Short mmCIF file of C-alpha atoms in Angstrom, two decimals:
data_model
loop_
_atom_site.label_atom_id
_atom_site.label_comp_id
_atom_site.label_asym_id
_atom_site.label_seq_id
_atom_site.Cartn_x
_atom_site.Cartn_y
_atom_site.Cartn_z
CA MET O 479 -14.80 -7.17 -15.23
CA SER O 480 -14.75 -7.33 -11.48
CA ASP O 481 -15.09 -10.61 -9.64
CA LEU O 482 -18.75 -9.83 -9.27
CA GLY O 483 -19.25 -9.69 -13.03
CA LEU O 484 -17.37 -12.94 -13.57
CA LEU O 485 -19.31 -14.67 -10.82
CA SER O 486 -22.44 -13.49 -12.53
CA TYR O 487 -21.24 -15.00 -15.80
CA LYS O 488 -20.42 -18.28 -14.07
CA TYR O 489 -23.80 -18.34 -12.36
CA GLN O 490 -25.68 -17.77 -15.61
CA THR O 491 -23.77 -20.57 -17.34
CA MET O 492 -24.29 -23.02 -14.49
CA ALA O 493 -27.93 -22.11 -13.94
CA GLU O 494 -28.68 -22.65 -17.63
CA LEU O 495 -27.02 -26.06 -17.59
CA ALA O 496 -28.90 -27.05 -14.43
CA ARG O 497 -32.19 -25.91 -15.95
CA ARG O 498 -31.64 -27.89 -19.13
CA LEU O 499 -30.66 -31.03 -17.26
CA ARG O 500 -33.63 -30.71 -14.90
CA ARG O 501 -36.07 -30.21 -17.74
CA ASN O 502 -34.74 -33.19 -19.69
CA ILE O 503 -34.76 -35.49 -16.69
CA LEU O 504 -38.28 -34.38 -15.90
CA LEU O 505 -39.29 -35.43 -19.40
CA ILE O 506 -37.78 -38.88 -18.89
CA LYS O 507 -39.53 -39.16 -15.53
CA ARG O 508 -42.88 -38.21 -16.99
CA HIS O 509 -42.46 -40.83 -19.71
CA TYR O 510 -41.40 -43.36 -17.14
CA TYR O 511 -44.42 -42.69 -14.93
CA GLY O 512 -46.76 -42.55 -17.92
CA LEU O 513 -47.69 -38.89 -17.52
CA PRO O 514 -48.32 -36.51 -20.43
CA LEU O 515 -45.67 -33.94 -21.27
CA PRO O 516 -46.28 -30.29 -20.44
CA LYS O 517 -47.56 -28.37 -23.45
CA GLU O 518 -44.38 -26.28 -23.84
CA ASP O 519 -42.25 -29.43 -23.94
CA GLU O 520 -44.33 -31.38 -26.44
CA ASP O 521 -41.97 -30.53 -29.30
CA ILE O 522 -38.91 -31.86 -27.54
CA GLU O 523 -37.87 -35.16 -29.03
CA ILE O 524 -37.53 -37.62 -26.20
CA GLY O 525 -35.21 -39.71 -28.37
CA LYS O 526 -32.65 -36.92 -28.41
CA VAL O 527 -32.92 -36.50 -24.66
CA ILE O 528 -32.33 -40.21 -24.17
CA VAL O 529 -29.27 -40.16 -26.43
CA GLU O 530 -27.91 -37.20 -24.44
CA PHE O 531 -28.20 -39.08 -21.16
CA GLN O 532 -26.74 -42.23 -22.63
CA GLU O 533 -23.77 -40.14 -23.60
CA ILE O 534 -23.60 -38.56 -20.14
CA SER O 535 -23.66 -42.04 -18.54
CA LYS O 536 -20.90 -43.25 -20.81
CA PHE O 537 -18.90 -40.09 -20.17
CA LEU O 538 -19.23 -40.38 -16.39
CA ARG O 539 -18.20 -44.04 -16.50
CA ASP O 540 -15.08 -43.07 -18.43
CA VAL O 541 -14.00 -40.11 -16.33
CA ILE O 542 -15.37 -40.49 -12.80
CA SER O 543 -12.34 -42.44 -11.60
CA LEU O 544 -9.80 -40.10 -13.16
CA SER O 545 -8.14 -37.43 -11.11
CA GLY O 546 -8.90 -34.47 -13.38
CA GLU O 547 -9.68 -33.25 -16.86
CA ASP O 548 -6.03 -33.62 -17.87
CA ALA O 549 -6.43 -37.38 -17.54
CA TRP O 550 -9.67 -37.63 -19.55
CA PRO O 551 -9.61 -39.72 -22.74
CA THR O 552 -9.05 -37.53 -25.79
CA ASN O 553 -12.54 -38.18 -27.20
CA TRP O 554 -14.16 -36.37 -24.23
CA LEU O 555 -11.88 -33.36 -24.16
CA ASP O 556 -13.41 -31.21 -26.88
CA GLU O 557 -17.10 -31.31 -26.10
CA PRO O 558 -17.63 -32.99 -22.74
CA PRO O 559 -21.35 -33.38 -22.02
CA LEU O 560 -20.83 -32.14 -18.45
CA PRO O 561 -18.31 -29.62 -17.13
CA ASN O 562 -15.40 -30.73 -15.02
CA ALA O 563 -16.78 -29.02 -11.89
CA LEU O 564 -19.89 -31.18 -12.00
CA VAL O 565 -17.84 -34.33 -12.53
CA GLU O 566 -15.78 -33.34 -9.49
CA GLN O 567 -18.93 -33.02 -7.37
CA LEU O 568 -20.21 -36.41 -8.49
CA ARG O 569 -16.77 -37.87 -7.83
CA LYS O 570 -16.95 -36.60 -4.24
CA ILE O 571 -20.48 -37.93 -3.75
CA HIS O 572 -19.43 -41.39 -4.97
CA LYS O 573 -16.03 -41.50 -3.37
CA LEU O 574 -16.94 -44.54 -1.32
CA ASP O 575 -19.11 -46.47 -3.75
CA ARG O 576 -17.38 -45.67 -7.03
CA PRO O 577 -17.24 -49.23 -8.49
CA GLN O 578 -20.96 -49.70 -7.81
CA TYR O 579 -21.68 -46.25 -9.24
CA ILE O 580 -19.86 -47.10 -12.47
CA LYS O 581 -21.79 -50.37 -12.77
CA ALA O 582 -25.06 -48.55 -12.11
CA LEU O 583 -24.21 -46.04 -14.85
CA ALA O 584 -23.54 -48.88 -17.27
CA ARG O 585 -26.92 -50.41 -16.48
CA LEU O 586 -28.57 -47.01 -16.82
CA GLU O 587 -27.02 -46.47 -20.24
CA GLN O 588 -28.33 -49.82 -21.40
CA ARG O 589 -31.81 -49.43 -19.94
CA LEU O 590 -32.24 -45.95 -21.38
CA GLN O 591 -32.76 -47.70 -24.70
CA ASP O 592 -36.27 -48.40 -23.50
CA ILE O 593 -37.68 -46.00 -20.92
CA VAL O 594 -40.18 -48.49 -19.51
CA GLY O 595 -37.27 -50.74 -18.63
CA LEU O 596 -35.81 -48.12 -16.29
CA THR O 597 -35.90 -48.68 -12.54
CA GLU O 598 -36.43 -46.29 -9.64
CA LYS O 599 -32.68 -46.51 -9.01
CA ASP O 600 -32.00 -45.37 -12.57
CA ILE O 601 -34.31 -42.44 -12.05
CA SER O 602 -32.43 -41.54 -8.86
CA LEU O 603 -29.14 -41.62 -10.73
CA LEU O 604 -30.48 -39.25 -13.36
CA GLU O 605 -31.97 -36.96 -10.74
CA GLU O 606 -28.67 -36.83 -8.91
CA ILE O 607 -26.89 -35.44 -11.99
CA ALA O 608 -29.43 -32.65 -12.43
CA TYR O 609 -29.67 -31.76 -8.77
CA THR O 610 -25.90 -31.69 -8.35
CA ALA O 611 -25.84 -29.13 -11.16
CA SER O 612 -28.52 -27.12 -9.30
CA VAL O 613 -26.56 -27.26 -6.05
CA ASP O 614 -23.46 -26.09 -7.92
CA ALA O 615 -25.36 -23.16 -9.41
CA ASN O 616 -26.65 -22.32 -5.94
CA SER O 617 -23.13 -22.23 -4.50
CA VAL O 618 -22.04 -19.68 -7.10
CA PHE O 619 -25.24 -17.72 -6.52
CA ARG O 620 -24.43 -17.46 -2.81
CA LYS O 621 -20.99 -16.06 -3.61
CA LEU O 622 -22.52 -13.64 -6.08
CA MET O 623 -24.89 -12.35 -3.42
CA ARG O 624 -21.99 -12.12 -0.93
CA TRP O 625 -23.73 -14.55 1.39
CA GLU O 626 -20.57 -16.58 1.78
CA MET C 807 -50.02 -37.69 -3.57
CA GLY C 808 -51.13 -34.17 -2.69
CA VAL C 809 -49.92 -30.64 -2.91
CA ASN C 810 -46.70 -29.88 -1.10
CA PRO C 811 -48.02 -27.24 1.30
CA LEU C 812 -44.71 -25.59 2.11
CA LEU C 813 -43.66 -25.18 -1.52
CA TRP C 814 -47.14 -23.96 -2.38
CA GLY C 815 -46.97 -21.33 0.34
CA LEU C 816 -43.45 -20.24 -0.55
CA SER C 817 -44.44 -19.96 -4.21
CA THR C 818 -47.40 -17.80 -3.32
CA ASP C 819 -45.16 -15.57 -1.21
CA LEU C 820 -42.55 -15.31 -3.99
CA TYR C 821 -45.31 -14.31 -6.41
CA SER C 822 -46.31 -11.48 -4.08
CA ARG C 823 -42.67 -10.42 -3.75
CA CYS C 824 -42.46 -10.17 -7.55
CA GLN C 825 -45.59 -8.03 -7.51
CA ARG C 826 -44.05 -5.62 -5.00
CA LEU C 827 -40.87 -5.43 -7.08
CA ILE C 828 -42.89 -4.81 -10.25
CA HIS C 829 -44.55 -1.94 -8.43
CA LEU C 830 -41.15 -0.53 -7.44
CA SER C 831 -39.73 -0.97 -10.93
CA ALA C 832 -42.54 1.11 -12.40
CA ILE C 833 -41.01 4.17 -10.75
CA ASN C 834 -41.73 7.37 -12.60
CA LEU C 835 -38.55 9.36 -13.20
CA PRO C 836 -37.97 11.99 -15.87
CA TYR C 837 -35.24 9.97 -17.56
CA GLN C 838 -36.09 8.48 -20.89
CA GLU C 839 -33.45 5.74 -20.74
CA LEU C 840 -35.02 4.36 -17.57
CA SER C 841 -38.37 3.58 -19.12
CA LEU C 842 -36.89 0.82 -21.29
CA PHE C 843 -34.83 -0.53 -18.41
CA SER C 844 -37.81 -0.44 -16.08
CA GLN C 845 -39.84 -2.28 -18.72
CA GLN C 846 -37.15 -4.94 -19.07
CA VAL C 847 -36.98 -5.43 -15.32
CA SER C 848 -40.76 -5.72 -15.10
CA GLU C 849 -40.78 -8.24 -17.95
CA LYS C 850 -38.25 -10.41 -16.14
CA LEU C 851 -40.41 -10.27 -13.03
CA TYR C 852 -43.54 -11.12 -15.01
CA ASP C 853 -41.64 -14.09 -16.47
CA SER C 854 -40.81 -15.21 -12.95
CA GLN C 855 -44.44 -14.86 -11.97
CA GLN C 856 -45.41 -16.96 -14.96
CA ARG C 857 -42.94 -19.64 -13.90
CA ILE C 858 -44.43 -19.58 -10.40
CA SER C 859 -47.94 -19.93 -11.82
CA ASP C 860 -46.78 -22.84 -13.99
CA LEU C 861 -45.18 -24.47 -10.96
CA LYS C 862 -48.38 -24.11 -8.94
CA ALA C 863 -50.54 -25.35 -11.79
CA GLY C 864 -48.30 -28.28 -12.71
CA ASP C 865 -48.23 -31.89 -11.55
CA GLU C 866 -44.82 -31.67 -9.91
CA ILE C 867 -45.97 -29.80 -6.83
CA ARG C 868 -48.92 -32.24 -6.46
CA ASP C 869 -47.12 -35.54 -6.89
CA ASN C 870 -44.54 -36.52 -4.28
CA ARG C 871 -42.51 -38.37 -6.90
CA PHE C 872 -41.82 -34.95 -8.39
CA TRP C 873 -41.53 -32.81 -5.26
CA ARG C 874 -37.80 -32.63 -5.62
CA ASP C 875 -38.20 -31.28 -9.18
CA ALA C 876 -40.66 -28.72 -7.86
CA TYR C 877 -38.25 -27.79 -5.07
CA TYR C 878 -35.36 -27.10 -7.45
CA GLU C 879 -37.59 -25.21 -9.85
CA TYR C 880 -38.82 -23.04 -6.99
CA GLN C 881 -35.27 -22.42 -5.84
CA ASP C 882 -34.19 -21.42 -9.35
CA ILE C 883 -37.04 -18.91 -9.67
CA SER C 884 -36.29 -17.55 -6.22
CA ARG C 885 -32.65 -16.96 -7.20
CA GLU C 886 -33.67 -15.14 -10.37
CA VAL C 887 -35.96 -12.85 -8.39
CA ALA C 888 -33.25 -12.23 -5.78
CA LEU C 889 -30.79 -11.21 -8.50
CA ILE C 890 -33.22 -8.65 -9.88
CA GLU C 891 -33.93 -7.39 -6.38
CA GLN C 892 -30.23 -7.09 -5.62
CA PHE C 893 -28.87 -5.71 -8.89
CA ALA C 894 -31.67 -3.97 -10.79
CA ILE C 895 -34.23 -2.55 -8.36
CA PRO C 896 -31.72 -0.44 -6.35
CA ILE C 897 -30.54 1.15 -9.61
CA LEU C 898 -34.08 2.16 -10.43
CA ILE C 899 -35.03 3.53 -7.06
CA ARG C 900 -31.74 5.36 -6.47
CA TYR C 901 -31.19 6.63 -9.99
CA SER C 902 -29.59 10.05 -9.77
CA GLU C 903 -28.71 12.92 -12.06
CA THR C 904 -25.09 11.67 -12.05
CA ASP C 905 -26.27 8.21 -13.16
CA HIS C 906 -28.31 9.87 -15.87
CA ILE C 907 -25.36 11.90 -17.19
CA THR C 908 -23.13 8.84 -17.13
CA THR C 909 -25.73 6.79 -18.99
CA ARG C 910 -25.88 9.58 -21.57
CA LEU C 911 -22.09 9.51 -21.81
CA VAL C 912 -22.22 5.78 -22.50
CA ALA C 913 -24.95 6.27 -25.11
CA LYS C 914 -22.81 8.86 -26.91
CA LEU C 915 -19.75 6.64 -26.68
CA GLY C 916 -21.83 3.74 -28.00
CA GLU C 917 -22.85 5.86 -30.98
CA GLU C 918 -19.20 6.65 -31.73
CA ILE C 919 -17.98 3.07 -31.61
CA GLY C 920 -20.88 1.43 -33.47
CA TYR C 921 -22.26 -0.24 -30.34
CA PRO C 922 -25.68 -1.81 -30.94
CA GLN C 923 -28.24 0.58 -29.53
CA GLU C 924 -30.43 -2.20 -28.15
CA LEU C 925 -27.55 -3.36 -25.95
CA LEU C 926 -26.79 0.02 -24.38
CA PRO C 927 -26.59 -0.30 -20.61
CA VAL C 928 -28.05 1.70 -17.79
CA MET C 929 -25.35 3.07 -15.49
CA THR C 930 -25.09 3.28 -11.77
CA THR C 931 -22.25 5.32 -10.33
CA SER C 932 -22.22 3.91 -6.84
CA SER C 933 -20.21 0.72 -7.23
CA ASN C 934 -18.21 -0.37 -4.23
CA GLN C 935 -16.56 -3.17 -6.22
CA TYR C 936 -14.76 -1.30 -8.97
CA TYR C 937 -16.46 -1.64 -12.38
CA TRP C 938 -18.87 -4.52 -12.87
CA ALA C 939 -21.47 -5.52 -15.42
CA LYS C 940 -24.59 -7.66 -15.23
CA PRO C 941 -24.91 -8.37 -18.94
CA GLU C 942 -28.29 -10.12 -18.75
CA LEU C 943 -29.74 -7.00 -17.08
CA LYS C 944 -27.69 -4.57 -19.22
CA VAL C 945 -26.40 -2.79 -16.17
CA ILE C 946 -22.92 -1.41 -15.59
CA ALA C 947 -21.67 -0.07 -12.27
CA MET C 948 -18.94 2.55 -12.15
CA PRO C 949 -16.94 3.39 -9.05
CA THR C 950 -17.90 6.82 -7.76
CA GLY C 951 -14.33 8.09 -8.07
CA ASP C 952 -14.39 7.55 -11.83
CA VAL C 953 -17.25 9.99 -12.38
CA GLY C 954 -15.41 12.73 -14.24
CA GLY C 955 -12.17 10.73 -14.10
CA VAL C 956 -11.30 10.09 -17.72
CA LEU C 957 -8.31 7.78 -17.13
CA GLY C 958 -10.45 4.93 -15.79
CA TRP C 959 -13.02 5.02 -18.58
CA PRO C 960 -11.35 2.42 -20.80
CA ASP C 961 -12.56 -0.09 -18.18
CA LEU C 962 -16.08 1.13 -18.74
CA ILE C 963 -15.71 0.02 -22.36
CA HIS C 964 -14.42 -3.34 -21.15
CA GLU C 965 -17.72 -3.75 -19.26
CA MET C 966 -19.71 -2.71 -22.32
CA ALA C 967 -17.84 -5.44 -24.18
CA HIS C 968 -19.11 -8.03 -21.71
CA ILE C 969 -22.66 -7.15 -22.72
CA LEU C 970 -21.69 -7.65 -26.37
CA LEU C 971 -20.09 -11.00 -25.62
CA GLU C 972 -23.21 -12.22 -23.85
CA SER C 973 -25.28 -11.28 -26.85
CA TRP C 974 -22.81 -12.52 -29.51
CA ALA C 975 -22.68 -16.17 -28.48
CA ASP C 976 -20.54 -17.35 -31.42
CA PHE C 977 -18.16 -14.41 -31.45
CA LEU C 978 -15.28 -16.44 -30.00
CA GLN C 979 -15.91 -19.61 -32.00
CA PRO C 980 -12.74 -19.33 -34.15
CA PHE C 981 -10.63 -18.97 -31.01
CA ARG C 982 -12.31 -22.01 -29.47
CA SER C 983 -11.16 -24.07 -32.46
CA ASN C 984 -7.62 -22.68 -31.99
CA LEU C 985 -7.73 -23.65 -28.35
CA LYS C 986 -8.76 -27.23 -29.13
CA GLN C 987 -6.03 -27.63 -31.71
CA TYR C 988 -3.42 -26.12 -29.47
CA TYR C 989 -4.43 -28.29 -26.54
CA HIS C 990 -4.31 -31.53 -28.55
CA LYS C 991 -0.97 -30.61 -30.07
CA LYS C 992 0.54 -29.69 -26.74
CA ARG C 993 -0.89 -32.75 -25.00
CA GLN C 994 0.60 -34.93 -27.68
CA SER C 995 4.00 -33.28 -27.38
CA ILE C 996 3.97 -33.64 -23.59
CA GLY C 997 3.12 -37.33 -24.08
CA ASP C 998 5.89 -37.77 -26.68
CA LEU C 999 8.47 -36.14 -24.42
CA ASP C 1000 7.28 -38.26 -21.52
CA SER C 1001 7.09 -35.06 -19.48
CA SER C 1002 6.11 -34.90 -15.86
CA GLU C 1003 2.61 -35.62 -14.65
CA SER C 1004 2.40 -32.04 -13.43
CA ALA C 1005 2.99 -30.64 -16.94
CA ASN C 1006 -0.07 -32.57 -18.07
CA LYS C 1007 -2.01 -31.33 -15.08
CA TRP C 1008 -1.14 -27.68 -15.72
CA LEU C 1009 -2.06 -28.12 -19.35
CA GLY C 1010 -5.44 -29.46 -18.24
CA GLN C 1011 -5.88 -26.45 -15.96
CA MET C 1012 -4.94 -24.17 -18.83
CA LYS C 1013 -7.64 -25.68 -21.02
CA LEU C 1014 -10.17 -25.42 -18.24
CA THR C 1015 -9.62 -21.73 -17.57
CA TRP C 1016 -9.34 -20.78 -21.24
CA GLY C 1017 -12.23 -23.06 -22.20
CA ASN C 1018 -15.88 -22.24 -22.63
CA HIS C 1019 -17.52 -23.98 -19.70
CA GLU C 1020 -18.38 -22.07 -16.54
CA ALA C 1021 -14.78 -22.27 -15.32
CA GLY C 1022 -13.50 -20.85 -18.58
CA VAL C 1023 -13.65 -17.15 -17.95
CA TRP C 1024 -10.22 -16.19 -19.28
CA GLN C 1025 -11.32 -16.11 -22.90
CA ILE C 1026 -14.21 -13.85 -21.91
CA GLU C 1027 -11.96 -11.49 -19.94
CA MET C 1028 -9.34 -11.37 -22.67
CA ALA C 1029 -11.97 -10.80 -25.36
CA ALA C 1030 -13.55 -7.94 -23.40
CA ASN C 1031 -10.08 -6.33 -23.10
CA LEU C 1032 -9.48 -6.78 -26.80
CA ILE C 1033 -12.83 -5.36 -27.88
CA ALA C 1034 -12.10 -2.34 -25.69
CA THR C 1035 -8.65 -2.01 -27.28
CA PHE C 1036 -10.16 -2.26 -30.76
CA VAL C 1037 -12.48 0.69 -30.12
CA ILE C 1038 -10.43 2.83 -27.73
CA GLY C 1039 -6.87 2.03 -28.82
CA PRO C 1040 -3.75 2.29 -26.65
CA SER C 1041 -5.62 3.99 -23.78
CA PHE C 1042 -6.91 0.59 -22.83
CA GLY C 1043 -3.36 -0.67 -22.42
CA TRP C 1044 -2.40 2.34 -20.31
CA GLN C 1045 -5.43 1.87 -18.11
CA HIS C 1046 -4.50 -1.80 -17.77
CA ILE C 1047 -1.08 -0.78 -16.49
CA ARG C 1048 -2.67 1.69 -14.08
CA LEU C 1049 -5.13 -0.92 -12.80
CA SER C 1050 -2.39 -3.49 -12.44
CA ILE C 1051 -0.31 -1.11 -10.32
CA ASN C 1052 -3.36 -0.13 -8.25
CA HIS C 1053 -4.82 -3.56 -7.61
CA SER C 1054 -2.42 -6.35 -8.44
CA ASN C 1055 0.40 -7.82 -6.40
CA ASN C 1056 2.01 -10.12 -8.94
CA PRO C 1057 1.67 -9.58 -12.70
CA PHE C 1058 2.42 -13.26 -13.45
CA LYS C 1059 -0.30 -14.71 -11.26
CA PRO C 1060 -1.91 -17.13 -11.71
CA SER C 1061 0.85 -19.33 -13.12
CA PRO C 1062 1.14 -23.11 -12.86
CA GLY C 1063 1.24 -24.01 -9.19
CA ASP C 1064 -0.86 -21.02 -8.07
CA PRO C 1065 -4.52 -21.36 -7.13
CA LEU C 1066 -6.61 -20.69 -10.22
CA GLU C 1067 -8.18 -17.27 -10.52
CA ASP C 1068 -10.93 -15.88 -12.68
CA HIS C 1069 -8.66 -13.24 -14.19
CA PRO C 1070 -5.67 -14.22 -16.32
CA ALA C 1071 -2.28 -12.80 -15.33
CA ASP C 1072 -1.84 -9.06 -15.94
CA GLN C 1073 1.26 -9.84 -18.00
CA ALA C 1074 -0.74 -12.04 -20.38
CA GLN C 1075 -3.49 -9.45 -20.61
CA LEU C 1076 -0.96 -6.82 -21.59
CA GLU C 1077 0.65 -9.12 -24.15
CA SER C 1078 -2.70 -9.74 -25.84
CA ILE C 1079 -3.55 -6.01 -25.81
CA SER C 1080 -0.20 -5.45 -27.49
CA GLU C 1081 -1.09 -8.08 -30.13
CA MET C 1082 -4.32 -6.23 -30.86
CA LEU C 1083 -2.51 -2.91 -31.26
CA ILE C 1084 -0.14 -4.54 -33.74
CA LEU C 1085 -3.09 -5.90 -35.72
CA MET C 1086 -4.43 -2.34 -35.80
CA ASP C 1087 -1.14 -1.02 -37.22
CA LEU C 1088 -0.30 0.67 -33.94
CA LYS C 1089 3.02 -1.06 -33.36
CA ASN C 1090 4.70 2.07 -32.03
CA GLU C 1091 2.02 2.46 -29.40
CA SER C 1092 2.36 -1.19 -28.54
CA ASP C 1093 6.13 -0.80 -28.11
CA LEU C 1094 5.65 2.17 -25.79
CA LEU C 1095 3.26 0.18 -23.64
CA LEU C 1096 5.58 -2.82 -23.46
CA GLN C 1097 8.50 -0.58 -22.63
CA GLN C 1098 6.61 1.02 -19.74
CA TRP C 1099 5.44 -2.40 -18.59
CA GLU C 1100 8.96 -3.81 -18.56
CA GLU C 1101 10.05 -0.87 -16.44
CA ILE C 1102 7.34 -1.63 -13.89
CA ILE C 1103 8.19 -5.32 -13.84
CA GLY C 1104 11.80 -4.32 -13.22
CA VAL C 1105 10.79 -2.10 -10.34
CA SER C 1106 8.53 -4.71 -8.79
CA ARG C 1107 11.34 -7.30 -8.97
CA VAL C 1108 8.95 -10.13 -9.68
CA ASP C 1109 10.34 -12.83 -11.94
CA ARG C 1110 8.43 -14.66 -14.62
CA PRO C 1111 7.78 -18.06 -13.03
CA GLN C 1112 8.72 -21.32 -14.68
CA GLY C 1113 5.86 -22.82 -16.61
CA TYR C 1114 4.22 -19.41 -17.16
CA ASP C 1115 4.10 -20.02 -20.92
CA LEU C 1116 2.12 -23.19 -20.40
CA TYR C 1117 -0.82 -21.10 -19.19
CA TYR C 1118 -0.29 -18.20 -21.58
CA PRO C 1119 1.23 -19.48 -24.82
CA SER C 1120 1.90 -16.84 -27.40
CA GLU C 1121 -0.10 -18.89 -29.93
CA LEU C 1122 -3.28 -18.43 -27.87
CA LEU C 1123 -2.65 -14.78 -27.09
CA LYS C 1124 -2.18 -14.07 -30.78
CA GLY C 1125 -5.12 -16.33 -31.64
CA ILE C 1126 -7.61 -14.56 -29.41
CA ALA C 1127 -6.41 -11.14 -30.61
CA GLN C 1128 -6.96 -12.22 -34.22
CA THR C 1129 -10.41 -13.67 -33.48
CA VAL C 1130 -11.53 -10.50 -31.73
CA PHE C 1131 -10.02 -8.25 -34.41
CA ASP C 1132 -11.86 -10.14 -37.18
CA GLY C 1133 -15.04 -10.37 -35.11
CA CYS C 1134 -15.15 -6.66 -34.28
CA LYS C 1135 -14.81 -5.78 -37.95
CA ALA C 1136 -17.48 -8.29 -38.94
CA LYS C 1137 -19.86 -6.91 -36.30
CA GLY C 1138 -19.37 -3.35 -37.51
CA LEU C 1139 -17.65 -1.90 -34.46
CA ILE C 1140 -15.73 1.21 -35.39
CA PRO C 1141 -11.99 0.89 -34.72
CA PHE C 1142 -10.03 3.48 -32.81
CA THR C 1143 -7.86 4.07 -35.87
CA HIS C 1144 -10.91 5.34 -37.77
CA ASN C 1145 -12.27 7.48 -34.92
CA LYS C 1146 -8.86 8.96 -34.31
CA ARG C 1147 -9.15 10.64 -37.69
CA HIS C 1148 -12.58 12.07 -36.84
CA PRO C 1149 -12.25 14.02 -33.60
CA GLN C 1150 -15.31 16.14 -34.36
CA THR C 1151 -17.67 13.18 -34.37
CA ALA C 1152 -15.85 10.76 -32.07
CA ILE C 1153 -15.64 13.15 -29.15
CA ILE C 1154 -15.52 10.73 -26.26
CA VAL C 1155 -13.15 8.23 -27.89
CA ASN C 1156 -10.76 11.08 -28.60
CA LEU C 1157 -11.25 12.59 -25.17
CA ILE C 1158 -10.11 9.36 -23.52
CA ASP C 1159 -7.17 9.07 -25.91
CA GLN C 1160 -6.24 12.68 -25.34
CA GLY C 1161 -6.59 12.25 -21.59
CA TRP C 1162 -4.04 9.48 -21.52
CA ARG C 1163 -1.68 11.39 -23.83
CA GLN C 1164 -1.97 14.44 -21.63
CA PHE C 1165 -1.32 12.38 -18.52
CA ARG C 1166 1.77 10.75 -20.03
CA GLU C 1167 3.16 14.00 -21.39
CA SER C 1168 2.55 16.12 -18.31
CA SER C 1169 0.99 14.43 -15.33
CA LYS C 1170 1.53 17.64 -13.37
CA ASP C 1171 -0.93 19.53 -15.57
CA TYR C 1172 -3.28 16.61 -15.95
CA PRO C 1173 -5.69 17.44 -13.06
CA ASP C 1174 -6.42 20.88 -14.56
CA TRP C 1175 -6.85 19.37 -17.99
CA GLU C 1176 -9.25 16.75 -16.64
CA GLU C 1177 -11.32 19.28 -14.72
CA LEU C 1178 -11.79 21.41 -17.78
CA ALA C 1179 -12.47 18.39 -19.98
CA ASP C 1180 -15.13 17.18 -17.55
CA ARG C 1181 -16.81 20.58 -17.48
CA ASN C 1182 -16.84 20.79 -21.26
CA LEU C 1183 -18.11 17.25 -21.60
CA LYS C 1184 -20.99 17.85 -19.18
CA GLN C 1185 -21.92 20.95 -21.14
CA TYR C 1186 -21.76 19.01 -24.38
CA LEU C 1187 -23.91 16.18 -23.01
CA ASN C 1188 -26.41 18.68 -21.63
CA ASP C 1189 -26.65 20.39 -25.01
CA THR C 1190 -27.22 17.13 -26.80
CA LEU C 1191 -29.82 15.70 -24.38
#
């Protein structure tokens, strides 16, 4: 497959991940703001979504300070909840406030046990994960279209 | 609170764009294979329109706490539409008789190798980037110079394999288990030997590029090669050598220390093709390929770099060959070894095989052979339309 085909494969994979993360965070936000769920999402179990983000928070706390996937703890190597590229992006974003970011993730993980206990800051943290995935997908898309 | 006017306007405009593209995709050409493709393209555009309607009808665009969600949703839809506009619409509006004949060729080849009919691609013969596939659109682009050029066709089958791999999500699952086991074992042994930090780093890179996240494209590339080898036999290996000579500058790249690339090293690709040929009881053919390859490596005077095996361990090369071999059989693809015995029904498979044999036996006479073969094939395809 030419580079174009492989870029296309990468884009599809990243776009799907970004979509899933965005949809799930939107569900949490709607719960948090007391809004009904869209009809097509009514069957999604919010409990499962919460567990997924608790795992993501725990995962990010464990790996965000590490230099690369080779240094990740063994338990995250097989099925990491986020790909390494996304972790790298978040690592860059929080280069200067990493200790605070790790603490904020710990608080988020705890408060996710009860959505109403979340804060606006928690919501921002969740949003950042999904939007970073969208930005990543967009970067690959631009290469695919030969715009950069 | 209130509707985001810019997003609303952009969404309305994108909806209209979809409508124009739907109109273009409904082009009326006398080619049967295009009607299904045109329908699929239209359906994707209708889906995008539905997403736009949902976005405009939803709360997100009306509530500033959700504007960012609406923004990213809009952007995602816009990208999907742009991809269709870029990769599908031009094929429809520029579809030529040559594209039609090549699509027919692929349909006949698909029949011979047990390729699922519903996954057959539409061809365009105007690629300026060698062969490429857009599996989600079921489109394959062929470089113009390969129209009538039999030697390059094994790469066409490689692209067809990408469409299969997109559709067969679990096809590589057994290999993924191998990869995990191998990685843990190797990581442990590096730890036990107290090896350098870089060995651990390269091992991590190896897992990343072989893995199944978006960075892990090596398993996909290798699998597409191996599916092609399963159905077309040694010709795929010969074409790999040809491609490597034409396009590559170092058969061992990328190795540890090099910037990572989407394609695994040509050497490793050849080794896995050889593994597949051995699994198919074509060891002699595999030996011939390896012999020719060694000769080229000798001529190019490029040495195998240290650490090469860390990226391309024999265990993984054998593992992926075995997974693909078992998977192809389970999915009902027809192996080259079967088609080789049925030249009357497997015309294209045998034509490609014969082409490469002819080329290797007498490259001087090959152009005449190819010209005649192309003429006969066109006649055959015309008669069977």
